[in-house]
Coordinates of C-alpha atoms and ligand atoms in Angstrom, one line a residue:
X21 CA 99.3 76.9 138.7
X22 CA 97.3 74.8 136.2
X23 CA 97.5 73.5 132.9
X24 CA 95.1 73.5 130.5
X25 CA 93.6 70.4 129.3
X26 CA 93.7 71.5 125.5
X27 CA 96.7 71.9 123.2
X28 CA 97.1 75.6 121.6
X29 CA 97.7 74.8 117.9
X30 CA 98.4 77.4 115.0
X31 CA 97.6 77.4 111.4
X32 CA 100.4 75.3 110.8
X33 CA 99.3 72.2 112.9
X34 CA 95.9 71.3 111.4
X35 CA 94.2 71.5 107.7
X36 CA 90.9 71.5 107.2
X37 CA 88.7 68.4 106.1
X38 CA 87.3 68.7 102.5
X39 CA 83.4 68.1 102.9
X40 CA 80.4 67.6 100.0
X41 CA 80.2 70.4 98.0
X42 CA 77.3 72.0 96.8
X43 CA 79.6 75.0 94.5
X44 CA 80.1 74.4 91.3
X45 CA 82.1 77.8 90.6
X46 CA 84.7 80.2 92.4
X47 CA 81.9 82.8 91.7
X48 CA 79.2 80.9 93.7
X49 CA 80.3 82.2 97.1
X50 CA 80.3 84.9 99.0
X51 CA 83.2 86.1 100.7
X52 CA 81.8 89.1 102.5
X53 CA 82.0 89.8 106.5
X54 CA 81.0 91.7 109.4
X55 CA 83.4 94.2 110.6
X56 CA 81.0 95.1 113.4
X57 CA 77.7 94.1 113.2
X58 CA 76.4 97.6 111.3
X59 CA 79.5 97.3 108.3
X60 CA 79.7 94.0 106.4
X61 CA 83.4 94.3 104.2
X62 CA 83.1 93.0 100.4
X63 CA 86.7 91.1 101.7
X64 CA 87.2 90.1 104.7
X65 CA 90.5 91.8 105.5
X66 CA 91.8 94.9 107.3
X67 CA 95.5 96.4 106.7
X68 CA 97.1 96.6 110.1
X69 CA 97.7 99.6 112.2
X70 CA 101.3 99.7 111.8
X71 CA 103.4 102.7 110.5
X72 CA 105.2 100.7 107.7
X73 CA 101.7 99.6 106.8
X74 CA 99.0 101.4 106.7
X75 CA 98.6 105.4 106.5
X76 CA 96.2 107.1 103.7
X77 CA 97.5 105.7 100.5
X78 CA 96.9 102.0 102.0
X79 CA 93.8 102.8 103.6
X80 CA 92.4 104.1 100.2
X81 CA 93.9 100.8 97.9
X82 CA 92.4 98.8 101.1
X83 CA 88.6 100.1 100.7
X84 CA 88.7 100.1 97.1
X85 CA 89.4 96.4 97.1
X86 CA 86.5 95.8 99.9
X87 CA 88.5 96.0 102.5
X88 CA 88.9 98.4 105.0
X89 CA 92.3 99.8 106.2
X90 CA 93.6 100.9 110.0
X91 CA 95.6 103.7 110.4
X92 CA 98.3 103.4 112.6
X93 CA 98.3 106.0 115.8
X94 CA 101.7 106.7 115.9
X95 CA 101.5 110.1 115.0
X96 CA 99.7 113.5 116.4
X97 CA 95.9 114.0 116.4
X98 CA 95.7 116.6 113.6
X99 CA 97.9 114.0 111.1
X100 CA 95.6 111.4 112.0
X101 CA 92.4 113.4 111.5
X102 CA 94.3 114.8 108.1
X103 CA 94.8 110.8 106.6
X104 CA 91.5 110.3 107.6
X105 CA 90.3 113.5 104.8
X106 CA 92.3 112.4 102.4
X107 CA 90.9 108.9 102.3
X108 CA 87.3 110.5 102.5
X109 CA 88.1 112.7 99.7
X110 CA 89.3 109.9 97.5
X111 CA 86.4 109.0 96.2
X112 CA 83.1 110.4 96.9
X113 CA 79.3 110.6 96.2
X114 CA 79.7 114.0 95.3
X115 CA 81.6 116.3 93.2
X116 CA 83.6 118.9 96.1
X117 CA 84.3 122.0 94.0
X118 CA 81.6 121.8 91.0
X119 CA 82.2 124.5 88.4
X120 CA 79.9 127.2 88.4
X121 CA 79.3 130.6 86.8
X122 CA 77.9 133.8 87.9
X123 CA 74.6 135.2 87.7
X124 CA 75.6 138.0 85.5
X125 CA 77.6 136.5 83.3
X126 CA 76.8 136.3 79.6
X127 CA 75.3 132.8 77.5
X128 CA 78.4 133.3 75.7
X129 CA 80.5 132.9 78.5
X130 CA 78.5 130.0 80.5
X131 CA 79.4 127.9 77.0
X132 CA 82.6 128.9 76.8
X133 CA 83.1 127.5 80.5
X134 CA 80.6 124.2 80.0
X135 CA 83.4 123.7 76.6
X136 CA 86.3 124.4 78.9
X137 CA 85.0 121.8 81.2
X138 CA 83.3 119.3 79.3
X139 CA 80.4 119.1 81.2
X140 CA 77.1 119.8 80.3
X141 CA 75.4 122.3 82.4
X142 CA 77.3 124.5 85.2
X143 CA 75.6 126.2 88.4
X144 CA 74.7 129.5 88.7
X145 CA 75.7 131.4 92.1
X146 CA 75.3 134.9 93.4
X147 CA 78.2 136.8 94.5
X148 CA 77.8 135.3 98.5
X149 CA 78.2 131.6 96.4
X150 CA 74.2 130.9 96.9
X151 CA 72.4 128.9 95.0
X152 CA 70.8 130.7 92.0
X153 CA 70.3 128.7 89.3
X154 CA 71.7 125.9 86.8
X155 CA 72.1 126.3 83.2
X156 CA 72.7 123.5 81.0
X157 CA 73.7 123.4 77.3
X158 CA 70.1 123.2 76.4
X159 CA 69.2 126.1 77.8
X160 CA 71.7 128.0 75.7
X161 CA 71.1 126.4 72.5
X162 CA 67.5 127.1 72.8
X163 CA 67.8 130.4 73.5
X164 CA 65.8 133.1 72.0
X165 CA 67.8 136.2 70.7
X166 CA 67.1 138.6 73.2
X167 CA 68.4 136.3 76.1
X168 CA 71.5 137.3 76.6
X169 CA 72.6 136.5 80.5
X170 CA 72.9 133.8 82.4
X171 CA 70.2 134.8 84.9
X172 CA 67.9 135.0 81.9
X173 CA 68.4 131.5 80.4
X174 CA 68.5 130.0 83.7
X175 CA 66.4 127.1 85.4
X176 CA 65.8 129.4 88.7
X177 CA 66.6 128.3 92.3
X178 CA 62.7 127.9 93.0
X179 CA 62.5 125.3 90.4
X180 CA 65.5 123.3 91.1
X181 CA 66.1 120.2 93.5
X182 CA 69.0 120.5 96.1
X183 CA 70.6 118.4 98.7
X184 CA 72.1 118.7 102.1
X185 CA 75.9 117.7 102.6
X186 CA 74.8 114.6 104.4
X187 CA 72.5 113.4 101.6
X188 CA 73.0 109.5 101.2
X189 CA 73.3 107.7 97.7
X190 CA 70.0 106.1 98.3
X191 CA 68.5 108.8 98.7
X192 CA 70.2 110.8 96.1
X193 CA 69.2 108.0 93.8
X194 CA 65.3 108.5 94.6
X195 CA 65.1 112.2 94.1
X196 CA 66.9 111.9 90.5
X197 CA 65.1 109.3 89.6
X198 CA 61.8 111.0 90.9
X199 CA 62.3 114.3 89.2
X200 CA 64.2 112.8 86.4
X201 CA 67.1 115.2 86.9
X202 CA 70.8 114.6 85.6
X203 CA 72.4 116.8 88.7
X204 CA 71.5 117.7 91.8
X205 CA 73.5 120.8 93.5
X206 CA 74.6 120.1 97.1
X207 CA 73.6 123.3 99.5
X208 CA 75.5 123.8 103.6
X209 CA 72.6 125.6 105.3
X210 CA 73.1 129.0 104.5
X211 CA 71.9 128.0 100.9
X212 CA 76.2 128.2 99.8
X213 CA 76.9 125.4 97.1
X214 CA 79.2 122.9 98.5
X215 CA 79.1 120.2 95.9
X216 CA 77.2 118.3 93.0
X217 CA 76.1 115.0 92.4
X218 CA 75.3 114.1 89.2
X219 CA 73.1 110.4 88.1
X220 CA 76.9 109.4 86.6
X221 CA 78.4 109.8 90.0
X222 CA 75.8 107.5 91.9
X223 CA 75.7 105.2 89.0
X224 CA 79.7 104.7 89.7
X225 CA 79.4 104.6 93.4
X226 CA 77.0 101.6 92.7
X227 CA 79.0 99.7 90.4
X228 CA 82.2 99.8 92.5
X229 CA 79.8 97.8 94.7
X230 CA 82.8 95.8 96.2
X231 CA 84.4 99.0 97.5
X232 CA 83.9 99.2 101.2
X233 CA 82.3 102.6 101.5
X234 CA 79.9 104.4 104.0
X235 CA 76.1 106.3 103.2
X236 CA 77.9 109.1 101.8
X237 CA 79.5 107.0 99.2
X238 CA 83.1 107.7 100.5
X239 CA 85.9 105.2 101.0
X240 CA 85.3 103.8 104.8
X241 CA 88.5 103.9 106.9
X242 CA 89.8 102.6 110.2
X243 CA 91.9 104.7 112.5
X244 CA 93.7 103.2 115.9
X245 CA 93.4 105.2 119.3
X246 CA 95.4 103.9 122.6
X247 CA 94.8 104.4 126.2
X248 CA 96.2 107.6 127.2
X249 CA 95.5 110.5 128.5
X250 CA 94.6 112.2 125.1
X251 CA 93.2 109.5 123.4
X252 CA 89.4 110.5 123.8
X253 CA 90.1 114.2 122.2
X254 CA 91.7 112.2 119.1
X255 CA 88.5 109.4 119.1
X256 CA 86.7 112.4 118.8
X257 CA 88.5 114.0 116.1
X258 CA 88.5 111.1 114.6
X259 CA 85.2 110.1 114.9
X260 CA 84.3 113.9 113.5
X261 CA 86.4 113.5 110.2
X262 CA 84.1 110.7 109.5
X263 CA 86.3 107.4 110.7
X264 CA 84.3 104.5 110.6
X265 CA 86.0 102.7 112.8
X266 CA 87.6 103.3 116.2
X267 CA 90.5 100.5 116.6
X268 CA 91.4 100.6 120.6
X269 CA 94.9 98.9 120.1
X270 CA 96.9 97.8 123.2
X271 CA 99.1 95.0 123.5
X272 CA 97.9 93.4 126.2
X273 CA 93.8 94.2 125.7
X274 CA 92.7 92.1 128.4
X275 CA 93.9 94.9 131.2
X276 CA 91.8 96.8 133.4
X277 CA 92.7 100.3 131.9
X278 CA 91.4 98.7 128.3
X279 CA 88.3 97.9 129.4
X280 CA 87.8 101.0 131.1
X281 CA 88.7 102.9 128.0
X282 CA 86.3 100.7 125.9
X283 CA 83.5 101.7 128.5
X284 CA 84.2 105.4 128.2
X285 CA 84.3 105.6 125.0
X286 CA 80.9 103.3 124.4
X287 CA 79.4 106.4 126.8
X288 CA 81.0 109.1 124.9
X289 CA 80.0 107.9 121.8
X290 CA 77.1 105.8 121.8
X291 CA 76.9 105.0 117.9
X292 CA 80.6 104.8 117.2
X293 CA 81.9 101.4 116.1
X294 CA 84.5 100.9 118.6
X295 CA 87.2 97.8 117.9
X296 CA 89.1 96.6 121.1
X297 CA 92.1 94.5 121.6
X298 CA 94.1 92.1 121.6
X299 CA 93.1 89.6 123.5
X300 CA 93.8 86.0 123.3
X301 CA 91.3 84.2 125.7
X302 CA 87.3 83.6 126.2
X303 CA 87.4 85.8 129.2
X304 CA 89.2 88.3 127.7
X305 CA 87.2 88.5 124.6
X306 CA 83.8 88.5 126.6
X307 CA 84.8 91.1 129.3
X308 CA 86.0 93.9 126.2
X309 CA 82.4 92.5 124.6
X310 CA 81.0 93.5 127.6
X311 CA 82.3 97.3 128.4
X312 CA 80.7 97.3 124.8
X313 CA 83.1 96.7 122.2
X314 CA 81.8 96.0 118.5
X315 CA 84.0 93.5 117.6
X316 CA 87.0 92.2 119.1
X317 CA 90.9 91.5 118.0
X318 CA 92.9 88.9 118.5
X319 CA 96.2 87.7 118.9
X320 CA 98.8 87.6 121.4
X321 CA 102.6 87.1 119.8
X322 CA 101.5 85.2 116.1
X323 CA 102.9 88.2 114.0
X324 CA 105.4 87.8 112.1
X325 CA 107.2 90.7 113.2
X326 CA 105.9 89.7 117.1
X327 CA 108.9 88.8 119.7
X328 CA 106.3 89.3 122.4
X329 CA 105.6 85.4 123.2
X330 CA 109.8 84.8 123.2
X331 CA 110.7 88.2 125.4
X332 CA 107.3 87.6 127.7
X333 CA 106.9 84.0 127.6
X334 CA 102.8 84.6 126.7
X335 CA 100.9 84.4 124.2
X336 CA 98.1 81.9 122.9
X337 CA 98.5 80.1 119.8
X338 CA 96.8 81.7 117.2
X339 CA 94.6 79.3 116.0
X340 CA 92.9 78.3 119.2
X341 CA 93.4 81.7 120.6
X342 CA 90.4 82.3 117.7
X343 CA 88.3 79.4 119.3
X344 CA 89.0 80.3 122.1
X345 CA 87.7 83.9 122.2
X346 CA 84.5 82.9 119.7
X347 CA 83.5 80.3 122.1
X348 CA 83.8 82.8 124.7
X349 CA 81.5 85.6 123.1
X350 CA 79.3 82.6 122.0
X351 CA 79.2 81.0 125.4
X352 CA 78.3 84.7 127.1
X353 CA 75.1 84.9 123.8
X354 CA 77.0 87.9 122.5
X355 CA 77.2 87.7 118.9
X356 CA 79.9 90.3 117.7
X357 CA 82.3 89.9 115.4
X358 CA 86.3 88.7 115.9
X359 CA 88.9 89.7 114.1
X360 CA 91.9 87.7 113.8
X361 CA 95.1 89.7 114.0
X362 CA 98.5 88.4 113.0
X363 CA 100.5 85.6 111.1
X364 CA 98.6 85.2 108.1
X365 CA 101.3 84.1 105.8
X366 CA 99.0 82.3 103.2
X367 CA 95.3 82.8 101.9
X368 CA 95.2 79.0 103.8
X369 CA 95.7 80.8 106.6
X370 CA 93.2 83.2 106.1
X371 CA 90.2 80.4 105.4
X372 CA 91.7 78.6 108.3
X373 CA 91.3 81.5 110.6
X374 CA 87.8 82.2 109.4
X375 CA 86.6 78.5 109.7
X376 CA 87.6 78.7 112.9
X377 CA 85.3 81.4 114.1
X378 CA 87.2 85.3 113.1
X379 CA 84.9 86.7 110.5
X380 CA 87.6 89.3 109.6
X381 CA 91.6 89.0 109.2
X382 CA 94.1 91.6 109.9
X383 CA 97.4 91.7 108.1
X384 CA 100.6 92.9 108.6
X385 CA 103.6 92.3 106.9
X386 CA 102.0 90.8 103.7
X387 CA 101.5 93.9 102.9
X388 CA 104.0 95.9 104.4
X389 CA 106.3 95.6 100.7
X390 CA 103.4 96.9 99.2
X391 CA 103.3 99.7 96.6
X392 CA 100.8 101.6 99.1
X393 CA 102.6 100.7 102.5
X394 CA 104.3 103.9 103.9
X395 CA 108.3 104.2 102.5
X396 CA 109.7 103.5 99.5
X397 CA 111.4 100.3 98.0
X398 CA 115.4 99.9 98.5
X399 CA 117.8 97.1 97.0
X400 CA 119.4 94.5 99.6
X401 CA 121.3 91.6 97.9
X402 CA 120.1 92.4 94.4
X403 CA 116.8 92.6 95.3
X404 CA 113.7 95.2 95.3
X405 CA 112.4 95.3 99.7
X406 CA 110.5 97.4 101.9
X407 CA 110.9 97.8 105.5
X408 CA 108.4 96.0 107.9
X409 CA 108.5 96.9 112.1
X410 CA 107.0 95.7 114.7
X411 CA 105.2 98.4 116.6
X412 CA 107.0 97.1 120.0
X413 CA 110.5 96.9 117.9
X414 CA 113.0 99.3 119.2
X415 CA 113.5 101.2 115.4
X416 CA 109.8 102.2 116.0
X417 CA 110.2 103.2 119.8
X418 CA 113.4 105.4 118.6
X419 CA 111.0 106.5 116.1
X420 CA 108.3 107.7 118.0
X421 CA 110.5 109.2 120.1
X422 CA 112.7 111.3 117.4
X423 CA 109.0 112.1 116.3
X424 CA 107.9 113.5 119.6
X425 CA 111.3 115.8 119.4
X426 CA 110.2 117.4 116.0
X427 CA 107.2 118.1 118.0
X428 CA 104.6 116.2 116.3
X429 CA 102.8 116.2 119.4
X430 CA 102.1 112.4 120.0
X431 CA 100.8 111.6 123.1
X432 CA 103.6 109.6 125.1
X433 CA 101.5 109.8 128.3
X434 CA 102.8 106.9 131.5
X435 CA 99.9 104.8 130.2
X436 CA 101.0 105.1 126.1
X437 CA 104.5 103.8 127.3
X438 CA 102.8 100.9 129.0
X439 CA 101.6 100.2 125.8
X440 CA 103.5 99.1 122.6
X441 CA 106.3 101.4 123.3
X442 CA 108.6 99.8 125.8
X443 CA 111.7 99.7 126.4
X444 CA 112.2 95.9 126.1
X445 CA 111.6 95.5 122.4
X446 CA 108.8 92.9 122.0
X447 CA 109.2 93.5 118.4
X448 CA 112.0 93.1 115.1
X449 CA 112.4 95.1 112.2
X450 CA 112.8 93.1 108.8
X451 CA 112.5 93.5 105.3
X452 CA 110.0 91.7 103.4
X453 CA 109.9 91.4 99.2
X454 CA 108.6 94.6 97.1
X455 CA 105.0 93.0 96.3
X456 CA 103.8 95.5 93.8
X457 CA 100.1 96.9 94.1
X458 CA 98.1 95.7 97.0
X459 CA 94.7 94.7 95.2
X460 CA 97.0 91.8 93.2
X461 CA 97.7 90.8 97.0
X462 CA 94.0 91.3 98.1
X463 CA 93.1 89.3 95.0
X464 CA 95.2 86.4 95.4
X465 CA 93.8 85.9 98.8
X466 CA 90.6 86.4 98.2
X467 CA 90.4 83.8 95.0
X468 CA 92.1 81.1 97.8
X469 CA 89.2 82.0 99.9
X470 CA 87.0 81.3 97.2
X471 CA 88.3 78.0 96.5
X472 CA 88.7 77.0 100.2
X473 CA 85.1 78.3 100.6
X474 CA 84.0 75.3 98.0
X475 CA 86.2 72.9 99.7
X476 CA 84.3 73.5 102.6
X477 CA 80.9 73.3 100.7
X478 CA 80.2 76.9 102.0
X479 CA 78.2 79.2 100.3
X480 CA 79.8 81.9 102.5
X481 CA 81.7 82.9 105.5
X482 CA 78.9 81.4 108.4
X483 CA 78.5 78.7 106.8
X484 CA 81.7 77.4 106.3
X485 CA 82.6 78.1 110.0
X486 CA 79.3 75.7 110.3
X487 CA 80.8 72.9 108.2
X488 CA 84.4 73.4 109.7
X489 CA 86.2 69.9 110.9
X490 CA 89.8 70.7 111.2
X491 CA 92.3 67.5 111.4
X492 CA 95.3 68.0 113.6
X493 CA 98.8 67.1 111.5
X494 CA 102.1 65.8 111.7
X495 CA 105.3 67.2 110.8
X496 CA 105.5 64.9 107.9
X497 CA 101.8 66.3 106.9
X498 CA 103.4 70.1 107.1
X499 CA 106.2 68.7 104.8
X500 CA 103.5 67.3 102.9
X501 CA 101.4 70.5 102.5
X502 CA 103.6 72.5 101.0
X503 CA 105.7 71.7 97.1
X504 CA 108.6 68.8 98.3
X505 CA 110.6 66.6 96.6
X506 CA 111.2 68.8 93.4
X507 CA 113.6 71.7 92.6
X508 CA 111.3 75.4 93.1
X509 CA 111.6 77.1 89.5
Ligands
XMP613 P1 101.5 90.1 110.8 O1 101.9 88.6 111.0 O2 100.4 90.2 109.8 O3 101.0 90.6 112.2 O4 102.7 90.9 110.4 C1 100.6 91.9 112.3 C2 100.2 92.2 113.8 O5 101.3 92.1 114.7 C3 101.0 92.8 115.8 N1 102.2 93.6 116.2 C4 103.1 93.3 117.1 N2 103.1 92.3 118.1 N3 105.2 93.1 118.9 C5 104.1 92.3 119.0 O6 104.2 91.3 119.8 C6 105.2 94.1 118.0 O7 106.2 94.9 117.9 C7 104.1 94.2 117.1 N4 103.9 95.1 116.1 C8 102.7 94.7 115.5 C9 99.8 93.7 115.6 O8 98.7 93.2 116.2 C10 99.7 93.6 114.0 O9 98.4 93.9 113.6

């Protein structure tokens, strides 16, 4: 038995130390972060992997505030693989069903559709949906009188620019630019169209330049995976619907069956960008670092909806649980990133947690009353709530369960049951406030991440984990921190 020399302390117990300040304006920092060390996040927060938190519509909201979110696992492979799509498709690089016309069809027509459509030029396809041509408004108004089908007023398929379906925005960028072209069609190798992009749709890609989004311009999204038996087929489902990131989520992360999970699936997929946790300790952190992890989670019990630390009796303060593990990685020279999971109740909290070494927050139930968090809204006591559960709470077991009897096929292998899913709850179910649209949420945060950023004379994120002196406090300085001595309006 031993006891360690330093106190754990939590969000709650310390502020931190207002130093010289170089920023003259909330606009002067940067608030971006490394997810893993190949995505860097606009904002430095992820939506939790929790089912009354984050499924498609979340995920979506998430990346379009610069965020990214995590879709929760509790549910089969081909539901999973289907949220992941339907984030992908919410906003794209390039146009998935472009309207075209057929080869034979007449001038008159090909206007008729480009008015139907408002769009200014249509592509041209054979009857096996090749590639033939593109016709634009021009081409029809400059028409001579004996021109009377679309084959004839045609730009041919010799003379036109096309793309393959993995085409980057970059790249799509250089080759309209270069031919000084206003579309270029999308061809699958067969030479069948299977999209457009057009110089609008890359000029908007560009300008939402805080939405977190991958090469092909689409919205980037998370996706849990857990240790059993079939949870390499669904990495690699998910991994093939374009996931971005792979969030190993176990309770307890520092286990032996974790790390060899995060070393299989660092072999199986070499480039994927593989999230393990949660771990609460500087071994812990390094040894998941080690069987190659990307970045690490942490926390042990500081969620809001957590009973883990009271039903257990472990668990790691939050605060220096976030130390802890950074000066693990640091200590070991492995310089990945740590995400902070659990009991951000403030944007305070937030700056606190990245001063004191996460790069990236996860969040919970902040965002489980949400407009985009899974369920709808009911009235208790007068008032507009959602429901919020903790993964380990007993209404999410039953769920699961209930889920696994419609035969939704989720995987509730020995090891799965080890996991979140016991029998002895480690988890509540609440309800938290109706909080309307989650980019207000995002926003709020982020602009207190702005200001704590020039409290801390930080330009950005590094930096103010650099300049970071936290000063333990009292309870009379907690009473102090927040509004006292007057009545709330
Ligand atoms: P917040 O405070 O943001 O925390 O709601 C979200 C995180 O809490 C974890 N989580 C749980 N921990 N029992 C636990 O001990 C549970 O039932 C449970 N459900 C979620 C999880 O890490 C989440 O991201």
């Amino acid at each position: 038995m031993n006891i360690r020399a330093h106190k754990g302390l939590t969000f709650d117990d310390v502020l931190l130390v207002p130093k010289r300040s170089p920023i003259a304006s909330r606009r002067d920092v940067d608030t971006s972060a490394a997810v893993t060390n190949t995505i860097r996040l606009a904002t430095p927060i992820l939506s939790a992997n929790m089912d009354t938190v984050t499924e498609w519509e979340m995920a979506v909201a998430m990346a379009r505030a610069g965020g990214m979110g995590v879709l929760h696992r509790f549910m089969s492979v081909e539901q999973q693989v289907r949220q992941v799509n339907k984030v992908k498709r919410a906003q794209g690089l390039m146009v998935d069903n472009p309207y075209t016309v057929a080869e034979n069809a007449s001038i008159a027509e090909a206007d008729r559709l480009m008015e139907q459509h408002d769009v200014g030029g249509l592509i041209v396809v054979n009857g096996d949906k090749k590639l033939v041509g593109l016709i634009t408004r021009r081409d029809i108004l400059l028409a001579p009188d004996d021109v009377l089908t679309v084959a004839q007023a045609m730009t041919r398929a010799d003379h036109i620019v096309s793309v393959g379906p993995s085409v980057t925005s970059a790249e799509a960028r250089a080759l309209l630019y270069q031919h000084r072209l206003e579309k270029l069609p999308v061809v699958d190798r067969d030479g069948k169209v299977v999209g457009l992009i057009t110089s609008r749709d890359v000029v908007r890609v560009e300008e939402r330049s805080q939405a977190s989004v991958d090469g092909k311009g689409r919205l980037r999204v998370g996706a849990a995976i857990g240790v059993g038996s079939g949870e390499m087929a669904r990495a690699e489902a998910l991994l093939e619907a374009g996931a971005d990131l792979l969030v190993l989520d176990i309770a307890h992360g520092h286990a032996e069956h974790c790390i060899d999970m995060v070393k299989s699936l660092r072999r199986a997929f070499a480039d994927a960008q593989i999230v393990a946790g949660n771990v609460a300790t500087a071994d812990g952190a390094r040894e998941l670092a080690e069987a190659g992890a990307d970045a690490i989670k942490v926390g042990i019990g500081p969620g809001s909806i957590c009973t883990t630390r009271i039903v257990t009796g472990f668990g790691v303060p939050q605060l220096t649980a976030i130390m802890d593990s950074a000066s693990g990685l640091a200590a070991a020279g492995i310089d990945i990133p740590i995400i902070a999971d659990g009991g951000i109740k403030t944007s305070g909290d937030l700056v606190k947690a990245l001063a004191a070494g996460a790069h990236i927050v996860m969040i919970g139930s902040l965002f489980a009353g949400c407009e985009e968090a899974p369920g709808s809204p009911v009235i208790r006591d007068g008032q507009k709530v959602k429901v919020v559960r903790g993964m380990a709470s007993l209404g999410a077991a039953m769920g699961r369960r209930a889920a696994e009897r419609d035969g939704q096929g989720i995987d509730e292998s020995a090891e799965d049951q080890e996991d979140w899913d016991k029998v002895v709850p480690e988890g509540v179910e609440a309800v938290v406030p109706y909080r309307g649209h989650v980019a207000e949420i995002v926003y709020q945060l982020v602009g207190g991440l702005r200001s704590g950023l020039s409290y801390g004379g930080a330009h950005s994120i590094e930096e103010l984990q650099r300049n970071a002196e936290f000063i333990e406090i009292t309870a009379a300085g907690v009473r102090e921190s927040g509004s006292h001595d007057v009545r709330r309006l």
